[in-house]
């Protein structure tokens, strides 16, 4: 047994495995980004994938760590491939993946200061960078945490603590609390409301306009109605942007409304908070600095490995209210501002060194890298949208504000139901073929194909080829629909 432990921790073997791994990853990066014959995706059924991996373990079929990692690389979706245009996550800047390795290797616990001295300090530096870029004052505080969903819940717990008179933290009871949010918001806001025990009555969904932005002119009406129903509305959540369409709510209007009624203003910028780093597109976040709290994922549009999420509080005190009713009752005065014992403010107790991933990019390449990337991804999305507008076989759902584009194959001879079925089929056909990866969404009664541009090397030729491939699949399939009568003509 002792020998086995010795073997597992042998520095010589680690050095050898490490060099071999870096070679594998560098080859992967080169092939995925430069070899046009590489597939972005190799479809396997979930059961088949499970059986394969179980079989390999049972029969000891994977000999070395190199073989193991090689097999994982061969089966994984390639974010590094310029034909990756699917869910909202970006290929990490390679140096930040190495930062992740350092964090995993050190395994500093981070919950309390001495268990993560560099990680704790780095985290605060990263928080201050985000806060500054978003236009907050110097005293803004925050945390890094495990994802936008958890960060939104964390922010809303602080909102609850600050805005209700009842001591829910101690007594566990409240009246009917509620928040208002666009009907297009990410599902995690709904989930956070239910986790907090407010039930479905606790989420008031405000309709969106044609551009899928919250109709802020309806806030007053919905607020008054909620009050008549004896709900205590404590917060409004702005989406920056919403996930399906990439639409940005009018944050200035929401901020003014919250100010008028003394409500907590939270911005879910998990995806679009990154626009703050683009000189050209930061205007999308106008008004964000009025927010009491803002969430931003580094792993969505800032080329940082998951899971790296920043949660910023405008008022530093609020950062300490999440897990208490009133922070200053619990701690001595001097202790309240104890920024360095992170577990007091985060869900995580043992916490990984999240900050080093983003910090390494900022230190080595500067914020200019984020600016260049974010701007390029949005520019590319706009040029994709232009191409679709000019294409007779495709329809655009809305003009994109950021790097998310929703479109569909369109034929005026087909009913909406048939078009929905056809577009569902097209998405499946494309991913099974494996040359491209894209997703789909439903807006009102229409199924749309959805792309998020995230690979820094995606070019016009990539999206034009995608459209060609979709058209080929559509023509093959359209034979099935010839009996369909035109509906609208
Ligand atoms: C992706 C996303 C989330 C969830 O963030 P995770 O990091 O995946 O937990 C929340 N809100 C919006 C608007 C998002 O786009």
XYZ file of N, CA and C in Angstrom, residues 12-243:
696
model
N 8.821 12.470 -10.279
C 9.390 12.155 -11.607
C 8.288 11.768 -12.576
N 7.378 10.907 -12.097
C 6.278 10.458 -12.946
C 5.364 11.635 -13.298
N 5.152 12.504 -12.310
C 4.298 13.669 -12.531
C 4.891 14.558 -13.633
N 6.174 14.765 -13.560
C 6.846 15.585 -14.581
C 6.634 14.982 -15.965
N 6.795 13.670 -16.052
C 6.665 12.973 -17.332
C 5.222 13.075 -17.865
N 4.282 12.776 -16.974
C 2.869 12.838 -17.377
C 2.479 14.259 -17.781
N 3.012 15.211 -17.029
C 2.669 16.610 -17.285
C 3.152 17.069 -18.650
N 4.400 16.762 -18.973
C 4.913 17.134 -20.298
C 4.084 16.475 -21.401
N 3.781 15.202 -21.191
C 3.011 14.482 -22.219
C 1.626 15.117 -22.386
N 1.036 15.524 -21.263
C -0.294 16.131 -21.341
C -0.256 17.452 -22.096
N 0.734 18.267 -21.810
C 0.806 19.558 -22.496
C 0.984 19.345 -24.000
N 1.764 18.342 -24.372
C 1.906 18.036 -25.799
C 0.558 17.684 -26.419
N -0.189 16.866 -25.707
C -1.514 16.470 -26.214
C -2.428 17.686 -26.396
N -2.427 18.539 -25.381
C -3.334 19.690 -25.419
C -2.928 20.684 -26.511
N -1.627 20.865 -26.676
C -1.162 21.792 -27.711
C -1.529 21.259 -29.097
N -1.407 19.939 -29.274
C -1.816 19.336 -30.560
C -3.313 19.502 -30.782
N -4.069 19.295 -29.717
C -5.526 19.454 -29.798
C -5.880 20.871 -30.244
N -5.227 21.846 -29.594
C -5.487 23.253 -29.922
C -5.167 23.527 -31.383
N -4.013 23.028 -31.813
C -3.594 23.276 -33.194
C -4.546 22.621 -34.192
N -4.889 21.373 -33.948
C -5.765 20.668 -34.898
C -7.161 21.262 -34.920
N -7.693 21.508 -33.731
C -9.073 22.016 -33.667
C -9.171 23.375 -34.330
N -8.148 24.211 -34.132
C -8.287 25.561 -34.664
C -7.797 25.692 -36.095
N -6.965 24.750 -36.566
C -6.376 24.948 -37.899
C -6.742 23.904 -38.934
N -7.179 22.736 -38.504
C -7.450 21.678 -39.479
C -8.946 21.674 -39.823
N -9.281 22.102 -41.038
C -10.701 22.248 -41.379
C -11.458 20.913 -41.427
N -10.732 19.802 -41.470
C -11.441 18.518 -41.523
C -11.841 18.024 -40.125
N -11.370 18.706 -39.086
C -11.723 18.302 -37.713
C -13.206 18.522 -37.456
N -13.846 17.537 -36.891
C -15.242 17.723 -36.505
C -15.285 18.421 -35.159
N -16.321 19.248 -34.976
C -16.441 19.959 -33.705
C -17.047 19.044 -32.648
N -17.655 17.974 -33.144
C -18.552 17.235 -32.281
C -18.706 15.832 -32.818
N -18.541 14.840 -31.958
C -18.806 13.476 -32.416
C -19.954 12.925 -31.594
N -21.080 12.854 -32.216
C -22.293 12.465 -31.493
C -22.201 11.019 -31.008
N -22.580 10.793 -29.742
C -22.736 9.440 -29.204
C -23.986 9.470 -28.343
N -24.681 8.367 -28.268
C -25.843 8.350 -27.373
C -25.318 8.306 -25.933
N -26.080 8.861 -24.975
C -25.626 8.858 -23.577
C -25.347 7.443 -23.068
N -26.202 6.491 -23.428
C -26.010 5.130 -22.914
C -24.742 4.503 -23.481
N -24.489 4.780 -24.759
C -23.279 4.236 -25.382
C -22.030 4.815 -24.713
N -22.054 6.127 -24.494
C -20.902 6.775 -23.863
C -20.658 6.175 -22.475
N -21.720 5.972 -21.749
C -21.590 5.397 -20.403
C -20.984 3.990 -20.463
N -21.521 3.177 -21.373
C -21.021 1.796 -21.491
C -19.541 1.761 -21.847
N -19.153 2.653 -22.767
C -17.742 2.691 -23.184
C -16.829 2.965 -21.993
N -17.217 3.951 -21.201
C -16.338 4.354 -20.101
C -16.352 3.328 -18.977
N -17.503 2.703 -18.802
C -17.572 1.664 -17.781
C -16.699 0.473 -18.186
N -16.802 0.131 -19.450
C -16.042 -0.970 -20.005
C -14.537 -0.743 -19.870
N -14.128 0.497 -20.163
C -12.688 0.813 -20.072
C -12.180 0.644 -18.643
N -13.001 1.026 -17.691
C -12.571 0.912 -16.292
C -12.548 -0.547 -15.845
N -13.621 -1.258 -16.183
C -13.738 -2.660 -15.746
C -12.647 -3.535 -16.328
N -12.343 -3.262 -17.588
C -11.385 -4.138 -18.264
C -9.980 -3.548 -18.323
N -9.823 -2.486 -17.550
C -8.508 -1.886 -17.440
C -7.893 -1.633 -18.812
N -8.720 -1.047 -19.698
C -8.278 -0.895 -21.086
C -7.427 0.350 -21.309
N -7.470 1.275 -20.350
C -6.668 2.488 -20.522
C -5.389 2.316 -19.724
N -4.276 2.250 -20.415
C -3.024 1.939 -19.740
C -2.407 3.123 -19.034
N -2.158 4.197 -19.760
C -1.424 5.322 -19.186
C -2.329 6.540 -19.071
N -1.840 7.530 -18.340
C -2.625 8.766 -18.233
C -2.759 9.408 -19.612
N -1.741 9.288 -20.438
C -1.810 9.857 -21.786
C -2.950 9.244 -22.584
N -3.056 7.923 -22.487
C -4.148 7.259 -23.212
C -5.504 7.706 -22.697
N -5.595 7.830 -21.384
C -6.852 8.273 -20.786
C -7.235 9.666 -21.284
N -6.290 10.604 -21.183
C -6.602 11.982 -21.569
C -6.877 12.077 -23.070
N -6.138 11.298 -23.847
C -6.332 11.300 -25.294
C -7.756 10.874 -25.646
N -8.229 9.855 -24.936
C -9.577 9.366 -25.186
C -10.618 10.438 -24.836
N -10.401 11.139 -23.735
C -11.335 12.214 -23.347
C -11.341 13.297 -24.424
N -10.155 13.673 -24.877
C -10.060 14.723 -25.898
C -10.763 14.292 -27.179
N -10.643 13.026 -27.507
C -11.228 12.540 -28.759
C -12.755 12.589 -28.726
N -13.337 12.488 -27.553
C -14.795 12.428 -27.467
C -15.440 13.751 -27.096
N -14.630 14.728 -26.661
C -15.211 15.970 -26.134
C -15.556 16.944 -27.261
N -16.547 17.761 -27.011
C -16.865 18.826 -27.954
C -15.703 19.817 -27.984
N -15.400 20.334 -29.176
C -14.207 21.190 -29.336
C -14.572 22.666 -29.357
N -14.457 23.324 -28.230
C -14.712 24.768 -28.218
C -13.648 25.507 -29.022
N -12.490 24.869 -29.176
C -11.366 25.496 -29.891
C -11.582 25.483 -31.405
N -12.617 24.801 -31.857
C -12.907 24.704 -33.287
C -13.741 25.920 -33.722
N -13.319 26.621 -34.778
C -14.057 27.829 -35.197
C -15.497 27.540 -35.637
N -15.843 26.273 -35.825
C -17.227 25.930 -36.151
C -18.072 25.695 -34.903
N -17.489 25.894 -33.745
C -18.266 25.843 -32.505
C -19.009 27.167 -32.363
N -20.348 27.087 -32.372
C -21.163 28.310 -32.270
C -22.369 28.038 -31.388
N -22.173 27.202 -30.367
C -23.335 26.711 -29.636
C -23.605 27.430 -28.338
N -23.564 26.705 -27.246
C -23.897 27.293 -25.949
C -22.879 28.344 -25.551
N -23.304 29.147 -24.531
C -22.533 30.347 -24.188
C -21.354 30.036 -23.291
N -20.342 29.474 -23.883
C -19.112 29.254 -23.125
C -17.982 29.368 -24.130
N -16.832 29.909 -23.690
C -15.800 30.199 -24.689
C -14.587 29.298 -24.500
N -13.794 29.130 -25.572
C -12.534 28.398 -25.392
C -11.645 29.224 -24.468
N -11.066 28.599 -23.454
C -10.249 29.388 -22.538
C -8.917 29.796 -23.154
N -8.459 30.990 -22.821
C -7.089 31.363 -23.167
C -6.206 30.280 -22.532
N -5.320 29.633 -23.320
C -4.587 28.483 -22.763
C -3.900 28.756 -21.425
N -3.375 29.972 -21.266
C -2.669 30.252 -20.010
C -3.617 30.133 -18.814
N -4.892 30.444 -19.027
C -5.829 30.393 -17.897
C -6.170 28.949 -17.540
N -6.037 28.040 -18.528
C -6.223 26.618 -18.206
C -5.058 26.122 -17.357
N -3.855 26.661 -17.648
C -2.707 26.306 -16.797
C -2.902 26.860 -15.387
N -3.481 28.042 -15.303
C -3.783 28.610 -13.980
C -4.732 27.673 -13.227
N -5.674 27.094 -13.960
C -6.603 26.139 -13.344
C -5.863 24.928 -12.799
N -4.872 24.486 -13.550
C -4.073 23.339 -13.096
C -3.329 23.678 -11.799
N -2.792 24.886 -11.753
C -2.075 25.317 -10.536
C -3.034 25.309 -9.343
N -4.232 25.858 -9.558
C -5.234 25.877 -8.490
C -5.608 24.480 -8.035
N -5.803 23.577 -8.987
C -6.166 22.197 -8.637
C -5.028 21.494 -7.910
N -3.835 21.783 -8.375
C -2.672 21.125 -7.779
C -2.489 21.564 -6.320
N -2.593 22.879 -6.098
C -2.383 23.399 -4.739
C -3.537 23.035 -3.815
N -4.761 23.031 -4.397
C -5.951 22.657 -3.628
C -6.078 23.460 -2.337
N -5.736 24.723 -2.400
C -5.915 25.590 -1.218
C -7.405 25.727 -0.926
N -7.774 25.593 0.299
C -9.202 25.527 0.650
C -9.966 26.824 0.473
N -9.338 27.958 0.696
C -9.893 29.285 0.414
C -11.027 29.765 1.315
N -11.652 28.907 2.087
C -12.777 29.355 2.918
C -12.317 30.361 3.967
N -11.194 30.059 4.576
C -10.606 31.001 5.521
C -9.238 31.427 5.005
N -8.877 32.638 5.437
C -7.752 33.331 4.821
C -6.478 32.499 4.693
N -6.036 31.911 5.822
C -4.708 31.276 5.747
C -4.711 30.016 4.877
N -5.903 29.523 4.537
C -5.973 28.363 3.654
C -5.925 28.759 2.173
N -5.736 30.037 1.899
C -5.647 30.445 0.496
C -5.157 31.875 0.385
N -3.975 32.137 0.907
C -3.502 33.530 0.949
C -3.426 34.151 -0.455
N -2.702 33.529 -1.403
C -2.649 34.211 -2.705
C -4.021 34.241 -3.381
N -4.750 33.135 -3.290
C -6.049 33.053 -3.968
C -7.035 34.084 -3.447
N -7.003 34.328 -2.148
C -7.927 35.289 -1.539
C -7.604 36.713 -1.996
N -6.320 37.038 -1.993
C -5.915 38.379 -2.429
C -6.213 38.570 -3.918
N -5.905 37.540 -4.702
C -6.143 37.606 -6.152
C -7.630 37.795 -6.428
N -8.454 37.086 -5.675
C -9.908 37.198 -5.866
C -10.371 38.644 -5.702
N -9.835 39.310 -4.664
C -10.274 40.685 -4.437
C -9.801 41.622 -5.548
N -8.592 41.358 -6.054
C -8.095 42.191 -7.155
C -9.011 42.034 -8.369
N -9.391 40.791 -8.661
C -10.249 40.540 -9.827
C -11.615 41.215 -9.638
N -12.152 41.108 -8.436
C -13.442 41.761 -8.139
C -13.346 43.272 -8.364
N -12.252 43.857 -7.901
C -12.092 45.314 -8.042
C -11.960 45.711 -9.511
N -11.300 44.850 -10.303
C -11.165 45.133 -11.742
C -12.555 45.152 -12.388
N -13.356 44.124 -12.105
C -14.694 44.049 -12.710
C -15.532 45.256 -12.273
N -15.490 45.553 -10.968
C -16.294 46.661 -10.440
C -15.903 47.969 -11.135
N -14.618 48.171 -11.313
C -14.149 49.415 -11.927
C -14.597 49.502 -13.391
N -14.419 48.409 -14.114
C -14.796 48.405 -15.529
C -16.297 48.685 -15.675
N -17.081 48.222 -14.711
C -18.520 48.459 -14.784
C -18.932 49.837 -14.285
N -17.983 50.581 -13.758
C -18.292 51.954 -13.368
C -18.678 52.139 -11.911
N -18.436 51.134 -11.071
C -18.732 51.292 -9.642
C -17.643 52.093 -8.944
N -18.002 52.640 -7.777
C -17.026 53.382 -6.974
C -16.000 52.400 -6.415
N -14.897 52.977 -5.929
C -13.773 52.147 -5.491
C -14.093 51.209 -4.334
N -15.091 51.592 -3.530
C -15.358 50.764 -2.347
C -16.274 49.572 -2.646
N -16.691 49.392 -3.899
C -17.540 48.233 -4.218
C -16.808 46.947 -3.845
N -17.576 45.979 -3.378
C -16.984 44.707 -2.942
C -17.660 43.555 -3.673
N -17.208 42.353 -3.393
C -17.874 41.214 -4.006
C -17.108 39.937 -3.778
N -17.552 38.913 -4.475
C -16.934 37.595 -4.348
C -16.861 36.940 -5.729
N -16.013 35.944 -5.830
C -16.070 35.047 -6.978
C -16.743 33.770 -6.487
N -17.592 33.205 -7.325
C -18.312 32.023 -6.877
C -18.553 31.062 -8.044
N -19.214 29.951 -7.705
C -19.301 28.844 -8.667
C -20.500 28.965 -9.607
N -20.465 29.957 -10.471
C -21.460 30.044 -11.527
C -22.500 31.129 -11.330
N -23.064 31.525 -12.465
C -24.058 32.599 -12.471
C -25.305 32.234 -11.677
N -25.692 30.971 -11.721
C -26.913 30.561 -11.022
C -26.736 30.757 -9.518
N -25.613 30.307 -9.010
C -25.348 30.437 -7.577
C -25.140 31.906 -7.197
N -24.512 32.651 -8.078
C -24.266 34.071 -7.803
C -25.587 34.844 -7.746
N -26.509 34.528 -8.642
C -27.817 35.201 -8.601
C -28.534 34.893 -7.297
N -28.509 33.637 -6.878
C -29.139 33.263 -5.607
C -28.474 34.003 -4.444
N -27.150 34.054 -4.469
C -26.406 34.734 -3.401
C -26.822 36.207 -3.316
N -26.896 36.868 -4.477
C -27.273 38.289 -4.500
C -28.699 38.473 -3.972
N -29.592 37.565 -4.362
C -30.992 37.728 -3.951
C -31.181 37.450 -2.463
N -30.337 36.604 -1.899
C -30.379 36.399 -0.445
C -29.964 37.686 0.278
N -28.971 38.377 -0.270
C -28.564 39.655 0.319
C -29.701 40.664 0.213
N -30.349 40.658 -0.966
C -31.478 41.577 -1.171
C -32.568 41.318 -0.137
N -32.863 40.064 0.094
C -33.902 39.698 1.051
C -33.532 40.163 2.453
N -32.283 39.927 2.781
C -31.820 40.306 4.109
C -31.923 41.814 4.325
N -31.581 42.552 3.299
C -31.551 44.009 3.447
C -32.947 44.630 3.395
N -33.814 44.081 2.539
C -35.061 44.791 2.240
C -36.263 44.384 3.080
N -36.226 43.220 3.713
C -37.403 42.852 4.512
C -37.173 43.239 5.963
N -38.267 43.553 6.625
C -38.177 43.913 8.045
C -38.121 42.652 8.910
N -38.736 41.573 8.381
C -38.790 40.351 9.190
C -37.426 39.674 9.253
N -37.206 38.980 10.346
C -35.939 38.295 10.524
C -36.056 36.846 10.010
N -36.074 36.711 8.699
C -36.319 35.401 8.084
C -35.190 34.422 8.400
N -33.998 34.973 8.451
C -32.818 34.125 8.696
C -32.959 33.368 10.017
N -33.498 34.051 11.036
C -33.656 33.419 12.351
C -34.977 32.674 12.474
N -36.026 33.275 11.966
C -37.364 32.742 12.245
C -37.908 31.838 11.147
N -37.332 31.958 9.945
C -37.744 31.081 8.847
C -39.106 31.399 8.271
N -39.691 32.489 8.696
C -41.038 32.806 8.208
C -41.040 34.182 7.556
N -41.842 34.288 6.501
C -42.011 35.605 5.886
C -43.424 35.673 5.351
N -43.864 36.867 4.995
C -45.107 36.972 4.231
C -44.793 36.574 2.802
N -45.673 36.972 1.872
C -45.400 36.641 0.471
C -44.430 37.652 -0.113
N -43.184 37.248 -0.215
C -42.186 38.111 -0.849
C -42.180 37.849 -2.352
N -41.706 38.836 -3.101
C -41.683 38.670 -4.555
C -40.625 39.563 -5.182
N -40.227 39.190 -6.391
C -39.393 40.069 -7.209
C -39.984 40.147 -8.611
N -39.563 41.152 -9.349
C -40.039 41.317 -10.720
C -38.867 41.110 -11.682
N -39.160 40.444 -12.789
C -38.093 40.088 -13.742
C -38.738 39.891 -15.109
N -37.985 40.046 -16.159
C -38.552 39.856 -17.500
C -38.941 38.397 -17.713
N -39.959 38.189 -18.500
C -40.398 36.815 -18.786
C -39.325 36.034 -19.555
N -38.334 36.745 -20.099
C -37.273 36.079 -20.863
C -36.035 35.788 -20.005
N -36.116 36.046 -18.708
C -34.932 35.882 -17.845
C -34.489 34.419 -17.788
N -33.241 34.222 -17.419
C -32.693 32.868 -17.252
C -33.476 32.120 -16.169
N -33.662 30.814 -16.365
C -34.488 30.040 -15.431
C -33.954 30.050 -14.002
N -32.660 30.355 -13.842
C -32.090 30.286 -12.487
C -32.674 31.343 -11.558
N -33.232 32.421 -12.109
C -33.868 33.433 -11.248
C -35.142 32.841 -10.649
N -35.917 32.175 -11.484
C -37.127 31.472 -11.034
C -36.750 30.439 -9.961
N -35.688 29.727 -10.240
C -35.247 28.690 -9.318
C -34.823 29.291 -7.974
N -34.098 30.423 -8.039
C -33.644 31.084 -6.800
C -34.849 31.486 -5.946
N -35.875 32.012 -6.610
C -37.089 32.432 -5.894
C -37.704 31.246 -5.159
N -37.762 30.109 -5.842
C -38.381 28.932 -5.228
C -37.491 28.339 -4.129
N -36.190 28.412 -4.332
C -35.275 27.931 -3.274
C -35.464 28.771 -2.007
N -35.695 30.064 -2.200
C -35.892 30.942 -1.038
C -37.262 30.740 -0.398
N -38.070 29.897 -1.018
C -39.362 29.552 -0.409
C -40.497 30.512 -0.736
N -40.332 31.313 -1.784
C -41.380 32.275 -2.128
C -42.442 31.668 -3.052
N -42.151 30.470 -3.571
C -43.118 29.793 -4.450
C -43.332 30.519 -5.762
N -44.299 30.024 -6.538
C -44.489 30.622 -7.864
C -45.080 32.035 -7.796
N -45.736 32.336 -6.675
C -46.265 33.692 -6.493
C -45.140 34.709 -6.297
N -43.971 34.202 -6.010
C -42.849 35.090 -5.692
C -42.126 35.622 -6.912
N -42.485 35.101 -8.082
C -41.816 35.607 -9.285
C -42.857 36.275 -10.185
N -42.670 37.553 -10.382
C -43.615 38.326 -11.191
C -42.935 38.588 -12.528
N -43.487 37.955 -13.561
C -42.821 38.044 -14.863
C -43.395 39.189 -15.685
N -42.533 40.106 -16.027
C -42.942 41.279 -16.788
C -42.764 40.955 -18.277
N -43.798 41.229 -19.096
C -43.695 40.895 -20.526
C -42.571 41.654 -21.234
N -42.176 41.119 -22.390
C -41.116 41.766 -23.176
C -41.700 42.427 -24.423
N -40.931 43.344 -24.997
C -41.349 43.992 -26.252
C -40.870 43.158 -27.446
N -41.016 43.714 -28.635
C -40.631 43.013 -29.865
C -39.144 42.648 -29.891
N -38.353 43.424 -29.172
C -36.909 43.161 -29.126
C -36.539 42.247 -27.949
N -37.571 41.680 -27.313
C -37.384 40.752 -26.186
C -36.776 41.406 -24.945
N -36.956 42.742 -24.850
C -36.501 43.462 -23.654
C -37.696 43.674 -22.722
N -37.426 43.706 -21.432
C -38.500 43.944 -20.462
C -39.246 45.243 -20.805
N -40.577 45.177 -20.768
C -41.356 46.406 -20.998
C -41.389 47.190 -19.681
N -40.376 48.018 -19.502
C -40.211 48.697 -18.204
C -41.366 49.663 -17.920
N -42.083 50.071 -18.959
C -43.221 50.972 -18.725
C -44.347 50.256 -17.973
N -44.263 48.916 -17.906
C -45.296 48.162 -17.183
C -44.934 47.913 -15.715
N -43.714 48.277 -15.326
C -43.259 47.948 -13.963
C -44.206 48.502 -12.899
N -44.601 49.775 -13.059
C -45.439 50.425 -12.041
C -46.764 49.669 -11.887
N -47.362 49.339 -13.021
C -48.656 48.644 -12.999
C -48.529 47.271 -12.302
N -47.479 46.532 -12.651
C -47.289 45.210 -12.055
C -46.966 45.321 -10.559
N -46.264 46.372 -10.237
C -45.892 46.592 -8.833
C -47.139 46.890 -7.995
N -47.981 47.776 -8.501
C -49.192 48.138 -7.756
C -50.120 46.937 -7.614
N -50.203 46.155 -8.684
C -51.062 44.964 -8.651
C -50.556 43.981 -7.578
N -49.251 43.819 -7.528
C -48.660 42.915 -6.532
C -48.967 43.410 -5.121
N -48.906 44.711 -4.932
C -49.198 45.268 -3.604
C -50.656 45.009 -3.220
N -51.551 45.176 -4.196
C -52.970 44.888 -3.928
C -53.156 43.430 -3.513
N -52.337 42.574 -4.088
C -52.421 41.140 -3.739
C -51.627 40.825 -2.470
N -51.203 41.867 -1.786
C -50.470 41.747 -0.523
C -49.130 41.020 -0.640
N -48.520 41.236 -1.793
C -47.151 40.737 -1.946
C -46.197 41.862 -1.558
N -45.091 41.473 -0.967
C -44.054 42.464 -0.669
C -42.949 42.324 -1.724
N -42.981 43.229 -2.699
C -41.960 43.180 -3.752
C -40.691 43.809 -3.203
N -39.588 43.075 -3.277
C -38.353 43.639 -2.712
C -37.275 43.924 -3.754
N -37.440 43.394 -4.969
C -36.350 43.556 -5.939
C -36.857 43.498 -7.374
N -36.078 44.107 -8.263
C -36.280 43.923 -9.695
C -34.954 43.412 -10.264
N -35.063 42.393 -11.102
C -33.874 41.828 -11.731
C -33.855 42.226 -13.207
N -32.798 42.898 -13.616
C -32.631 43.222 -15.031
C -31.779 42.152 -15.692
N -32.130 41.798 -16.925
C -31.336 40.810 -17.657
C -30.388 41.522 -18.604
N -29.104 41.234 -18.464
C -28.109 41.887 -19.316
C -27.086 40.842 -19.750
N -27.438 40.048 -20.664
C -28.657 40.054 -21.443
C -29.491 38.830 -21.073
N -30.655 38.703 -21.698
C -31.406 37.462 -21.520
C -30.726 36.376 -22.350
N -30.933 35.130 -21.929
C -30.132 34.045 -22.488
C -30.546 33.658 -23.900
